[in-house]
Amino acid sequence: EVQLVESGGDLIRPGGSLRLSCAASGVIFSEYAMSWVRQVPGKGLEWVSSISGSADNTYYADSVKGRFIISRDNSKSTLNLQMNSLRVEDTATYYCATTWRGFEMWGQGTKVTVSS
Amino acid sequence: DIQMTQSPSTLSASVGDRVTITCRASQSISSWLAWYQQKPGKAPKILIYKASSLESGVPPRFSGSGSGTEFTLSISSLQPDDFATYYCQHYHTYPWTFGQGTTVEVK
């Protein structure tokens, strides 16, 4: 059974940094592109960033470009999102998801709150 | 960027009803479209990929159609478990974007 488990969400002040992680099991991790998708409480879904299986290619939404860095460690089946210069508008639940024909498998999400 | 527009935003329906949700893309995305169902407090679940292909394990009462800029998600006979919010999402080119969502509520 495929499992994606996010961690690292927290309450953080504006301007701060946070690192999210997503641990994958039950899947050959390196064969999947992976993504982060976020959802502001009570609002819709927003794609944040994606990374290819080999990590050769990365993609970012304009809203996070230059502040967030996506990475992966295929030896540990782990996906990461380094979030810098956090803003109040980054407050959301962050999901990791396998990425191929859309987002096939999702984690349960981790909450990030940016507030002073 | 490609914008995705869903209609309606809210749909009131009864068990057994046929339900149709529309999604329009601001430019052609061929068939690179997925549909998701999300229930409160839960992660989204993919229902349809490539506009009309049913994800494994999804009941056949769900179907998708369309190509280019116009797409629909249909539920042939609404079941109690289907009251939820539905999103379309294109994966034609980055940035991938979602529609704003359609909430199917009890009439």
mmCIF file with all atom_site columns, C-alpha atoms in Angstrom:
data_model
loop_
_atom_site.group_PDB
_atom_site.id
_atom_site.type_symbol
_atom_site.label_atom_id
_atom_site.label_alt_id
_atom_site.label_comp_id
_atom_site.label_asym_id
_atom_site.label_entity_id
_atom_site.label_seq_id
_atom_site.pdbx_PDB_ins_code
_atom_site.Cartn_x
_atom_site.Cartn_y
_atom_site.Cartn_z
_atom_site.occupancy
_atom_site.B_iso_or_equiv
_atom_site.pdbx_formal_charge
_atom_site.auth_seq_id
_atom_site.auth_comp_id
_atom_site.auth_asym_id
_atom_site.auth_atom_id
_atom_site.pdbx_PDB_model_num
ATOM 1   C CA . GLU A 1 1   ? 0.000   0.000  0.000   1.00 0.00 ? 1   GLU A CA 1
ATOM 2   C CA . VAL A 1 2   ? 1.302   3.407  -0.961  1.00 0.00 ? 2   VAL A CA 1
ATOM 3   C CA . GLN A 1 3   ? 1.745   5.850  1.888   1.00 0.00 ? 3   GLN A CA 1
ATOM 4   C CA . LEU A 1 4   ? 2.859   9.452  1.835   1.00 0.00 ? 4   LEU A CA 1
ATOM 5   C CA . VAL A 1 5   ? 3.404   11.086 5.205   1.00 0.00 ? 5   VAL A CA 1
ATOM 6   C CA . GLU A 1 6   ? 4.166   14.788 5.464   1.00 0.00 ? 6   GLU A CA 1
ATOM 7   C CA . SER A 1 7   ? 5.850   16.418 8.439   1.00 0.00 ? 7   SER A CA 1
ATOM 8   C CA . GLY A 1 8   ? 7.435   19.697 9.446   1.00 0.00 ? 8   GLY A CA 1
ATOM 9   C CA . GLY A 1 9   ? 4.441   21.993 9.554   1.00 0.00 ? 9   GLY A CA 1
ATOM 10  C CA . ASP A 1 10  ? 4.495   24.576 12.332  1.00 0.00 ? 10  ASP A CA 1
ATOM 11  C CA . LEU A 1 11  ? 3.612   28.084 13.453  1.00 0.00 ? 11  LEU A CA 1
ATOM 12  C CA . ILE A 1 12  ? 6.274   30.432 12.139  1.00 0.00 ? 12  ILE A CA 1
ATOM 13  C CA . ARG A 1 13  ? 6.732   34.200 12.062  1.00 0.00 ? 13  ARG A CA 1
ATOM 14  C CA . PRO A 1 14  ? 6.741   36.133 8.765   1.00 0.00 ? 14  PRO A CA 1
ATOM 15  C CA . GLY A 1 15  ? 10.192  36.118 7.230   1.00 0.00 ? 15  GLY A CA 1
ATOM 16  C CA . GLY A 1 16  ? 11.074  32.812 8.828   1.00 0.00 ? 16  GLY A CA 1
ATOM 17  C CA . SER A 1 17  ? 12.035  29.483 7.272   1.00 0.00 ? 17  SER A CA 1
ATOM 18  C CA . LEU A 1 18  ? 10.568  26.011 7.490   1.00 0.00 ? 18  LEU A CA 1
ATOM 19  C CA . ARG A 1 19  ? 11.417  22.665 5.945   1.00 0.00 ? 19  ARG A CA 1
ATOM 20  C CA . LEU A 1 20  ? 8.653   20.234 5.063   1.00 0.00 ? 20  LEU A CA 1
ATOM 21  C CA . SER A 1 21  ? 9.286   16.569 4.403   1.00 0.00 ? 21  SER A CA 1
ATOM 22  C CA . CYS A 1 22  ? 7.263   13.788 2.822   1.00 0.00 ? 22  CYS A CA 1
ATOM 23  C CA . ALA A 1 23  ? 8.180   10.174 3.491   1.00 0.00 ? 23  ALA A CA 1
ATOM 24  C CA . ALA A 1 24  ? 7.025   7.672  0.882   1.00 0.00 ? 24  ALA A CA 1
ATOM 25  C CA . SER A 1 25  ? 6.523   3.943  1.290   1.00 0.00 ? 25  SER A CA 1
ATOM 26  C CA . GLY A 1 26  ? 5.006   1.184  -0.789  1.00 0.00 ? 26  GLY A CA 1
ATOM 27  C CA . VAL A 1 27  ? 6.216   2.758  -4.028  1.00 0.00 ? 27  VAL A CA 1
ATOM 28  C CA . ILE A 1 28  ? 9.422   2.807  -6.074  1.00 0.00 ? 28  ILE A CA 1
ATOM 29  C CA . PHE A 1 29  ? 9.994   6.429  -5.175  1.00 0.00 ? 29  PHE A CA 1
ATOM 30  C CA . SER A 1 30  ? 12.553  7.271  -7.842  1.00 0.00 ? 30  SER A CA 1
ATOM 31  C CA . GLU A 1 31  ? 10.086  6.333  -10.580 1.00 0.00 ? 31  GLU A CA 1
ATOM 32  C CA . TYR A 1 32  ? 7.671   9.089  -9.616  1.00 0.00 ? 32  TYR A CA 1
ATOM 33  C CA . ALA A 1 33  ? 7.744   12.778 -10.154 1.00 0.00 ? 33  ALA A CA 1
ATOM 34  C CA . MET A 1 34  ? 6.523   14.439 -6.968  1.00 0.00 ? 34  MET A CA 1
ATOM 35  C CA . SER A 1 35  ? 4.763   17.662 -6.128  1.00 0.00 ? 35  SER A CA 1
ATOM 36  C CA . TRP A 1 36  ? 3.637   19.913 -3.340  1.00 0.00 ? 36  TRP A CA 1
ATOM 37  C CA . VAL A 1 37  ? 0.094   21.276 -3.444  1.00 0.00 ? 37  VAL A CA 1
ATOM 38  C CA . ARG A 1 38  ? -1.295  23.629 -0.828  1.00 0.00 ? 38  ARG A CA 1
ATOM 39  C CA . GLN A 1 39  ? -4.712  24.660 0.378   1.00 0.00 ? 39  GLN A CA 1
ATOM 40  C CA . VAL A 1 40  ? -5.541  27.753 2.351   1.00 0.00 ? 40  VAL A CA 1
ATOM 41  C CA . PRO A 1 41  ? -8.163  26.950 5.014   1.00 0.00 ? 41  PRO A CA 1
ATOM 42  C CA . GLY A 1 42  ? -11.611 27.014 3.433   1.00 0.00 ? 42  GLY A CA 1
ATOM 43  C CA . LYS A 1 43  ? -10.206 27.747 -0.030  1.00 0.00 ? 43  LYS A CA 1
ATOM 44  C CA . GLY A 1 44  ? -9.194  25.872 -3.158  1.00 0.00 ? 44  GLY A CA 1
ATOM 45  C CA . LEU A 1 45  ? -6.117  23.934 -4.187  1.00 0.00 ? 45  LEU A CA 1
ATOM 46  C CA . GLU A 1 46  ? -2.910  25.554 -5.435  1.00 0.00 ? 46  GLU A CA 1
ATOM 47  C CA . TRP A 1 47  ? -0.024  23.725 -7.080  1.00 0.00 ? 47  TRP A CA 1
ATOM 48  C CA . VAL A 1 48  ? 3.246   24.855 -5.488  1.00 0.00 ? 48  VAL A CA 1
ATOM 49  C CA . SER A 1 49  ? 6.153   22.910 -6.951  1.00 0.00 ? 49  SER A CA 1
ATOM 50  C CA . SER A 1 50  ? 7.116   19.703 -8.748  1.00 0.00 ? 50  SER A CA 1
ATOM 51  C CA . ILE A 1 51  ? 10.304  17.707 -9.193  1.00 0.00 ? 51  ILE A CA 1
ATOM 52  C CA . SER A 1 52  ? 11.127  14.948 -11.647 1.00 0.00 ? 52  SER A CA 1
ATOM 53  C CA . GLY A 1 53  ? 11.983  11.445 -10.488 1.00 0.00 ? 53  GLY A CA 1
ATOM 54  C CA . SER A 1 54  ? 15.679  11.969 -11.044 1.00 0.00 ? 54  SER A CA 1
ATOM 55  C CA . ALA A 1 55  ? 15.551  15.508 -9.603  1.00 0.00 ? 55  ALA A CA 1
ATOM 56  C CA . ASP A 1 56  ? 16.887  16.879 -12.886 1.00 0.00 ? 56  ASP A CA 1
ATOM 57  C CA . ASN A 1 57  ? 13.905  19.160 -13.350 1.00 0.00 ? 57  ASN A CA 1
ATOM 58  C CA . THR A 1 58  ? 12.118  21.392 -10.886 1.00 0.00 ? 58  THR A CA 1
ATOM 59  C CA . TYR A 1 59  ? 9.137   23.681 -11.350 1.00 0.00 ? 59  TYR A CA 1
ATOM 60  C CA . TYR A 1 60  ? 7.654   26.396 -9.158  1.00 0.00 ? 60  TYR A CA 1
ATOM 61  C CA . ALA A 1 61  ? 4.541   28.511 -8.980  1.00 0.00 ? 61  ALA A CA 1
ATOM 62  C CA . ASP A 1 62  ? 5.293   32.199 -9.418  1.00 0.00 ? 62  ASP A CA 1
ATOM 63  C CA . SER A 1 63  ? 3.973   32.800 -5.897  1.00 0.00 ? 63  SER A CA 1
ATOM 64  C CA . VAL A 1 64  ? 6.863   30.820 -4.363  1.00 0.00 ? 64  VAL A CA 1
ATOM 65  C CA . LYS A 1 65  ? 9.622   31.102 -6.960  1.00 0.00 ? 65  LYS A CA 1
ATOM 66  C CA . GLY A 1 66  ? 12.856  32.320 -5.420  1.00 0.00 ? 66  GLY A CA 1
ATOM 67  C CA . ARG A 1 67  ? 11.648  31.527 -1.876  1.00 0.00 ? 67  ARG A CA 1
ATOM 68  C CA . PHE A 1 68  ? 10.898  27.793 -1.885  1.00 0.00 ? 68  PHE A CA 1
ATOM 69  C CA . ILE A 1 69  ? 13.216  24.965 -2.931  1.00 0.00 ? 69  ILE A CA 1
ATOM 70  C CA . ILE A 1 70  ? 11.974  21.477 -3.730  1.00 0.00 ? 70  ILE A CA 1
ATOM 71  C CA . SER A 1 71  ? 14.345  18.542 -3.426  1.00 0.00 ? 71  SER A CA 1
ATOM 72  C CA . ARG A 1 72  ? 14.293  14.794 -2.991  1.00 0.00 ? 72  ARG A CA 1
ATOM 73  C CA . ASP A 1 73  ? 16.451  12.002 -1.610  1.00 0.00 ? 73  ASP A CA 1
ATOM 74  C CA . ASN A 1 74  ? 15.616  8.870  -3.556  1.00 0.00 ? 74  ASN A CA 1
ATOM 75  C CA . SER A 1 75  ? 17.832  6.745  -1.298  1.00 0.00 ? 75  SER A CA 1
ATOM 76  C CA . LYS A 1 76  ? 15.551  7.677  1.609   1.00 0.00 ? 76  LYS A CA 1
ATOM 77  C CA . SER A 1 77  ? 12.289  7.939  -0.407  1.00 0.00 ? 77  SER A CA 1
ATOM 78  C CA . THR A 1 78  ? 11.868  11.462 0.889   1.00 0.00 ? 78  THR A CA 1
ATOM 79  C CA . LEU A 1 79  ? 10.608  14.667 -0.692  1.00 0.00 ? 79  LEU A CA 1
ATOM 80  C CA . ASN A 1 80  ? 11.450  18.040 0.829   1.00 0.00 ? 80  ASN A CA 1
ATOM 81  C CA . LEU A 1 81  ? 10.291  21.621 0.549   1.00 0.00 ? 81  LEU A CA 1
ATOM 82  C CA . GLN A 1 82  ? 12.554  24.314 1.967   1.00 0.00 ? 82  GLN A CA 1
ATOM 83  C CA . MET A 1 83  ? 10.412  27.369 2.573   1.00 0.00 ? 83  MET A CA 1
ATOM 84  C CA . ASN A 1 84  ? 12.227  30.681 3.085   1.00 0.00 ? 84  ASN A CA 1
ATOM 85  C CA . SER A 1 85  ? 11.043  34.264 3.515   1.00 0.00 ? 85  SER A CA 1
ATOM 86  C CA . LEU A 1 86  ? 7.645   32.992 4.576   1.00 0.00 ? 86  LEU A CA 1
ATOM 87  C CA . ARG A 1 87  ? 4.649   35.275 4.218   1.00 0.00 ? 87  ARG A CA 1
ATOM 88  C CA . VAL A 1 88  ? 1.265   35.337 5.890   1.00 0.00 ? 88  VAL A CA 1
ATOM 89  C CA . GLU A 1 89  ? -0.253  34.227 2.587   1.00 0.00 ? 89  GLU A CA 1
ATOM 90  C CA . ASP A 1 90  ? 1.793   31.003 2.706   1.00 0.00 ? 90  ASP A CA 1
ATOM 91  C CA . THR A 1 91  ? -0.453  29.825 5.532   1.00 0.00 ? 91  THR A CA 1
ATOM 92  C CA . ALA A 1 92  ? -2.007  26.595 4.304   1.00 0.00 ? 92  ALA A CA 1
ATOM 93  C CA . THR A 1 93  ? -2.097  22.844 4.538   1.00 0.00 ? 93  THR A CA 1
ATOM 94  C CA . TYR A 1 94  ? 0.681   21.456 2.358   1.00 0.00 ? 94  TYR A CA 1
ATOM 95  C CA . TYR A 1 95  ? 0.188   18.128 0.635   1.00 0.00 ? 95  TYR A CA 1
ATOM 96  C CA . CYS A 1 96  ? 2.751   16.026 -1.164  1.00 0.00 ? 96  CYS A CA 1
ATOM 97  C CA . ALA A 1 97  ? 1.545   13.967 -4.084  1.00 0.00 ? 97  ALA A CA 1
ATOM 98  C CA . THR A 1 98  ? 2.830   11.593 -6.716  1.00 0.00 ? 98  THR A CA 1
ATOM 99  C CA . THR A 1 99  ? 2.717   13.261 -10.075 1.00 0.00 ? 99  THR A CA 1
ATOM 100 C CA . TRP A 1 100 ? 2.093   11.666 -13.441 1.00 0.00 ? 100 TRP A CA 1
ATOM 101 C CA . ARG A 1 101 ? -1.430  11.882 -14.819 1.00 0.00 ? 101 ARG A CA 1
ATOM 102 C CA . GLY A 1 102 ? -2.240  14.689 -12.468 1.00 0.00 ? 102 GLY A CA 1
ATOM 103 C CA . PHE A 1 103 ? -1.739  14.007 -8.754  1.00 0.00 ? 103 PHE A CA 1
ATOM 104 C CA . GLU A 1 104 ? -2.494  10.346 -8.174  1.00 0.00 ? 104 GLU A CA 1
ATOM 105 C CA . MET A 1 105 ? -1.631  9.692  -4.527  1.00 0.00 ? 105 MET A CA 1
ATOM 106 C CA . TRP A 1 106 ? -1.687  12.236 -1.731  1.00 0.00 ? 106 TRP A CA 1
ATOM 107 C CA . GLY A 1 107 ? -0.444  12.483 1.811   1.00 0.00 ? 107 GLY A CA 1
ATOM 108 C CA . GLN A 1 108 ? -2.645  13.637 4.664   1.00 0.00 ? 108 GLN A CA 1
ATOM 109 C CA . GLY A 1 109 ? -1.105  17.123 4.687   1.00 0.00 ? 109 GLY A CA 1
ATOM 110 C CA . THR A 1 110 ? 0.886   19.202 7.149   1.00 0.00 ? 110 THR A CA 1
ATOM 111 C CA . LYS A 1 111 ? -0.239  22.619 8.408   1.00 0.00 ? 111 LYS A CA 1
ATOM 112 C CA . VAL A 1 112 ? 1.882   25.701 8.074   1.00 0.00 ? 112 VAL A CA 1
ATOM 113 C CA . THR A 1 113 ? 0.776   28.865 9.841   1.00 0.00 ? 113 THR A CA 1
ATOM 114 C CA . VAL A 1 114 ? 2.667   32.086 9.215   1.00 0.00 ? 114 VAL A CA 1
ATOM 115 C CA . SER A 1 115 ? 1.683   34.681 11.765  1.00 0.00 ? 115 SER A CA 1
ATOM 116 C CA . SER A 1 116 ? 3.246   37.259 14.029  1.00 0.00 ? 116 SER A CA 1
ATOM 117 C CA . ASP B 2 1   ? -0.773  30.769 -17.379 1.00 0.00 ? 1   ASP B CA 1
ATOM 118 C CA . ILE B 2 2   ? -3.807  28.634 -18.196 1.00 0.00 ? 2   ILE B CA 1
ATOM 119 C CA . GLN B 2 3   ? -6.856  29.529 -16.119 1.00 0.00 ? 3   GLN B CA 1
ATOM 120 C CA . MET B 2 4   ? -9.445  26.901 -15.197 1.00 0.00 ? 4   MET B CA 1
ATOM 121 C CA . THR B 2 5   ? -13.027 27.974 -14.542 1.00 0.00 ? 5   THR B CA 1
ATOM 122 C CA . GLN B 2 6   ? -15.582 25.622 -13.025 1.00 0.00 ? 6   GLN B CA 1
ATOM 123 C CA . SER B 2 7   ? -19.337 26.006 -12.952 1.00 0.00 ? 7   SER B CA 1
ATOM 124 C CA . PRO B 2 8   ? -21.403 26.016 -10.947 1.00 0.00 ? 8   PRO B CA 1
ATOM 125 C CA . SER B 2 9   ? -19.629 26.926 -7.708  1.00 0.00 ? 9   SER B CA 1
ATOM 126 C CA . THR B 2 10  ? -22.308 25.147 -5.705  1.00 0.00 ? 10  THR B CA 1
ATOM 127 C CA . LEU B 2 11  ? -24.753 22.498 -6.837  1.00 0.00 ? 11  LEU B CA 1
ATOM 128 C CA . SER B 2 12  ? -27.722 21.318 -4.778  1.00 0.00 ? 12  SER B CA 1
ATOM 129 C CA . ALA B 2 13  ? -28.842 17.802 -5.592  1.00 0.00 ? 13  ALA B CA 1
ATOM 130 C CA . SER B 2 14  ? -30.585 14.745 -4.211  1.00 0.00 ? 14  SER B CA 1
ATOM 131 C CA . VAL B 2 15  ? -29.536 11.127 -3.979  1.00 0.00 ? 15  VAL B CA 1
ATOM 132 C CA . GLY B 2 16  ? -30.191 9.495  -7.333  1.00 0.00 ? 16  GLY B CA 1
ATOM 133 C CA . ASP B 2 17  ? -29.824 12.693 -9.357  1.00 0.00 ? 17  ASP B CA 1
ATOM 134 C CA . ARG B 2 18  ? -27.572 12.953 -12.385 1.00 0.00 ? 18  ARG B CA 1
ATOM 135 C CA . VAL B 2 19  ? -25.044 15.695 -11.758 1.00 0.00 ? 19  VAL B CA 1
ATOM 136 C CA . THR B 2 20  ? -22.829 17.512 -14.254 1.00 0.00 ? 20  THR B CA 1
ATOM 137 C CA . ILE B 2 21  ? -19.969 19.899 -13.492 1.00 0.00 ? 21  ILE B CA 1
ATOM 138 C CA . THR B 2 22  ? -18.298 21.970 -16.200 1.00 0.00 ? 22  THR B CA 1
ATOM 139 C CA . CYS B 2 23  ? -14.676 23.052 -16.413 1.00 0.00 ? 23  CYS B CA 1
ATOM 140 C CA . ARG B 2 24  ? -13.337 25.489 -19.004 1.00 0.00 ? 24  ARG B CA 1
ATOM 141 C CA . ALA B 2 25  ? -9.698  26.162 -19.808 1.00 0.00 ? 25  ALA B CA 1
ATOM 142 C CA . SER B 2 26  ? -8.513  29.575 -20.980 1.00 0.00 ? 26  SER B CA 1
ATOM 143 C CA . GLN B 2 27  ? -6.660  27.875 -23.843 1.00 0.00 ? 27  GLN B CA 1
ATOM 144 C CA . SER B 2 28  ? -6.540  24.403 -25.326 1.00 0.00 ? 28  SER B CA 1
ATOM 145 C CA . ILE B 2 29  ? -5.149  21.740 -23.010 1.00 0.00 ? 29  ILE B CA 1
ATOM 146 C CA . SER B 2 30  ? -5.910  18.805 -25.315 1.00 0.00 ? 30  SER B CA 1
ATOM 147 C CA . SER B 2 31  ? -7.061  16.075 -22.883 1.00 0.00 ? 31  SER B CA 1
ATOM 148 C CA . TRP B 2 32  ? -4.577  16.842 -20.116 1.00 0.00 ? 32  TRP B CA 1
ATOM 149 C CA . LEU B 2 33  ? -7.199  17.219 -17.422 1.00 0.00 ? 33  LEU B CA 1
ATOM 150 C CA . ALA B 2 34  ? -7.882  15.506 -14.122 1.00 0.00 ? 34  ALA B CA 1
ATOM 151 C CA . TRP B 2 35  ? -10.828 15.612 -11.733 1.00 0.00 ? 35  TRP B CA 1
ATOM 152 C CA . TYR B 2 36  ? -10.611 15.281 -7.945  1.00 0.00 ? 36  TYR B CA 1
ATOM 153 C CA . GLN B 2 37  ? -13.043 14.783 -5.104  1.00 0.00 ? 37  GLN B CA 1
ATOM 154 C CA . GLN B 2 38  ? -12.307 16.291 -1.711  1.00 0.00 ? 38  GLN B CA 1
ATOM 155 C CA . LYS B 2 39  ? -14.177 15.840 1.549   1.00 0.00 ? 39  LYS B CA 1
ATOM 156 C CA . PRO B 2 40  ? -13.735 18.154 4.556   1.00 0.00 ? 40  PRO B CA 1
ATOM 157 C CA . GLY B 2 41  ? -10.483 17.589 6.408   1.00 0.00 ? 41  GLY B CA 1
ATOM 158 C CA . LYS B 2 42  ? -9.242  15.055 3.862   1.00 0.00 ? 42  LYS B CA 1
ATOM 159 C CA . ALA B 2 43  ? -6.777  15.084 1.004   1.00 0.00 ? 43  ALA B CA 1
ATOM 160 C CA . PRO B 2 44  ? -8.167  15.211 -2.528  1.00 0.00 ? 44  PRO B CA 1
ATOM 161 C CA . LYS B 2 45  ? -8.706  11.948 -4.363  1.00 0.00 ? 45  LYS B CA 1
ATOM 162 C CA . ILE B 2 46  ? -8.215  11.613 -8.086  1.00 0.00 ? 46  ILE B CA 1
ATOM 163 C CA . LEU B 2 47  ? -11.285 10.400 -9.985  1.00 0.00 ? 47  LEU B CA 1
ATOM 164 C CA . ILE B 2 48  ? -10.517 10.961 -13.655 1.00 0.00 ? 48  ILE B CA 1
ATOM 165 C CA . TYR B 2 49  ? -7.322  11.525 -15.625 1.00 0.00 ? 49  TYR B CA 1
ATOM 166 C CA . LYS B 2 50  ? -6.723  12.396 -19.257 1.00 0.00 ? 50  LYS B CA 1
ATOM 167 C CA . ALA B 2 51  ? -10.210 13.935 -19.332 1.00 0.00 ? 51  ALA B CA 1
ATOM 168 C CA . SER B 2 52  ? -12.147 10.671 -19.529 1.00 0.00 ? 52  SER B CA 1
ATOM 169 C CA . SER B 2 53  ? -10.096 7.823  -18.021 1.00 0.00 ? 53  SER B CA 1
ATOM 170 C CA . LEU B 2 54  ? -11.461 6.459  -14.768 1.00 0.00 ? 54  LEU B CA 1
ATOM 171 C CA . GLU B 2 55  ? -8.881  6.007  -12.012 1.00 0.00 ? 55  GLU B CA 1
ATOM 172 C CA . SER B 2 56  ? -8.660  2.469  -10.677 1.00 0.00 ? 56  SER B CA 1
ATOM 173 C CA . GLY B 2 57  ? -11.139 1.836  -7.885  1.00 0.00 ? 57  GLY B CA 1
ATOM 174 C CA . VAL B 2 58  ? -13.407 4.776  -8.712  1.00 0.00 ? 58  VAL B CA 1
ATOM 175 C CA . PRO B 2 59  ? -17.069 3.786  -9.164  1.00 0.00 ? 59  PRO B CA 1
ATOM 176 C CA . PRO B 2 60  ? -18.264 3.777  -12.785 1.00 0.00 ? 60  PRO B CA 1
ATOM 177 C CA . ARG B 2 61  ? -21.039 6.257  -11.972 1.00 0.00 ? 61  ARG B CA 1
ATOM 178 C CA . PHE B 2 62  ? -18.303 8.887  -12.383 1.00 0.00 ? 62  PHE B CA 1
ATOM 179 C CA . SER B 2 63  ? -17.398 9.829  -15.937 1.00 0.00 ? 63  SER B CA 1
ATOM 180 C CA . GLY B 2 64  ? -15.485 12.584 -17.657 1.00 0.00 ? 64  GLY B CA 1
ATOM 181 C CA . SER B 2 65  ? -15.641 13.991 -21.146 1.00 0.00 ? 65  SER B CA 1
ATOM 182 C CA . GLY B 2 66  ? -14.309 16.808 -23.286 1.00 0.00 ? 66  GLY B CA 1
ATOM 183 C CA . SER B 2 67  ? -11.150 18.009 -24.933 1.00 0.00 ? 67  SER B CA 1
ATOM 184 C CA . GLY B 2 68  ? -9.566  21.301 -25.899 1.00 0.00 ? 68  GLY B CA 1
ATOM 185 C CA . THR B 2 69  ? -11.147 23.870 -23.596 1.00 0.00 ? 69  THR B CA 1
ATOM 186 C CA . GLU B 2 70  ? -14.465 22.352 -22.473 1.00 0.00 ? 70  GLU B CA 1
ATOM 187 C CA . PHE B 2 71  ? -14.764 19.466 -20.032 1.00 0.00 ? 71  PHE B CA 1
ATOM 188 C CA . THR B 2 72  ? -17.432 17.875 -17.894 1.00 0.00 ? 72  THR B CA 1
ATOM 189 C CA . LEU B 2 73  ? -17.553 15.577 -14.902 1.00 0.00 ? 73  LEU B CA 1
ATOM 190 C CA . SER B 2 74  ? -20.778 13.625 -14.540 1.00 0.00 ? 74  SER B CA 1
ATOM 191 C CA . ILE B 2 75  ? -22.147 11.493 -11.755 1.00 0.00 ? 75  ILE B CA 1
ATOM 192 C CA . SER B 2 76  ? -24.852 9.274  -13.183 1.00 0.00 ? 76  SER B CA 1
ATOM 193 C CA . SER B 2 77  ? -26.741 8.595  -9.946  1.00 0.00 ? 77  SER B CA 1
ATOM 194 C CA . LEU B 2 78  ? -25.617 10.618 -6.951  1.00 0.00 ? 78  LEU B CA 1
ATOM 195 C CA . GLN B 2 79  ? -24.882 8.554  -3.849  1.00 0.00 ? 79  GLN B CA 1
ATOM 196 C CA . PRO B 2 80  ? -24.684 9.761  -0.223  1.00 0.00 ? 80  PRO B CA 1
ATOM 197 C CA . ASP B 2 81  ? -20.891 9.392  -0.316  1.00 0.00 ? 81  ASP B CA 1
ATOM 198 C CA . ASP B 2 82  ? -20.643 11.764 -3.283  1.00 0.00 ? 82  ASP B CA 1
ATOM 199 C CA . PHE B 2 83  ? -21.523 14.970 -1.428  1.00 0.00 ? 83  PHE B CA 1
ATOM 200 C CA . ALA B 2 84  ? -18.157 16.716 -1.553  1.00 0.00 ? 84  ALA B CA 1
ATOM 201 C CA . THR B 2 85  ? -16.169 19.361 -3.403  1.00 0.00 ? 85  THR B CA 1
ATOM 202 C CA . TYR B 2 86  ? -14.879 18.602 -6.880  1.00 0.00 ? 86  TYR B CA 1
ATOM 203 C CA . TYR B 2 87  ? -11.911 20.206 -8.635  1.00 0.00 ? 87  TYR B CA 1
ATOM 204 C CA . CYS B 2 88  ? -10.637 20.069 -12.178 1.00 0.00 ? 88  CYS B CA 1
ATOM 205 C CA . GLN B 2 89  ? -6.931  20.533 -12.852 1.00 0.00 ? 89  GLN B CA 1
ATOM 206 C CA . HIS B 2 90  ? -4.913  20.756 -16.048 1.00 0.00 ? 90  HIS B CA 1
ATOM 207 C CA . TYR B 2 91  ? -1.472  19.252 -16.539 1.00 0.00 ? 91  TYR B CA 1
ATOM 208 C CA . HIS B 2 92  ? -0.780  20.576 -20.024 1.00 0.00 ? 92  HIS B CA 1
ATOM 209 C CA . THR B 2 93  ? 2.171   22.821 -19.160 1.00 0.00 ? 93  THR B CA 1
ATOM 210 C CA . TYR B 2 94  ? 3.523   24.290 -15.941 1.00 0.00 ? 94  TYR B CA 1
ATOM 211 C CA . PRO B 2 95  ? 2.178   26.013 -13.985 1.00 0.00 ? 95  PRO B CA 1
ATOM 212 C CA . TRP B 2 96  ? -0.507  23.415 -13.424 1.00 0.00 ? 96  TRP B CA 1
ATOM 213 C CA . THR B 2 97  ? -3.686  25.040 -12.167 1.00 0.00 ? 97  THR B CA 1
ATOM 214 C CA . PHE B 2 98  ? -6.932  23.977 -10.530 1.00 0.00 ? 98  PHE B CA 1
ATOM 215 C CA . GLY B 2 99  ? -10.445 25.179 -10.986 1.00 0.00 ? 99  GLY B CA 1
ATOM 216 C CA . GLN B 2 100 ? -11.946 26.982 -8.013  1.00 0.00 ? 100 GLN B CA 1
ATOM 217 C CA . GLY B 2 101 ? -14.044 23.972 -7.015  1.00 0.00 ? 101 GLY B CA 1
ATOM 218 C CA . THR B 2 102 ? -17.679 22.890 -7.128  1.00 0.00 ? 102 THR B CA 1
ATOM 219 C CA . THR B 2 103 ? -19.417 21.889 -3.927  1.00 0.00 ? 103 THR B CA 1
ATOM 220 C CA . VAL B 2 104 ? -22.162 19.307 -4.318  1.00 0.00 ? 104 VAL B CA 1
ATOM 221 C CA . GLU B 2 105 ? -24.534 19.747 -1.405  1.00 0.00 ? 105 GLU B CA 1
ATOM 222 C CA . VAL B 2 106 ? -27.725 18.114 -0.233  1.00 0.00 ? 106 VAL B CA 1
ATOM 223 C CA . LYS B 2 107 ? -30.833 19.691 -1.748  1.00 0.00 ? 107 LYS B CA 1
#
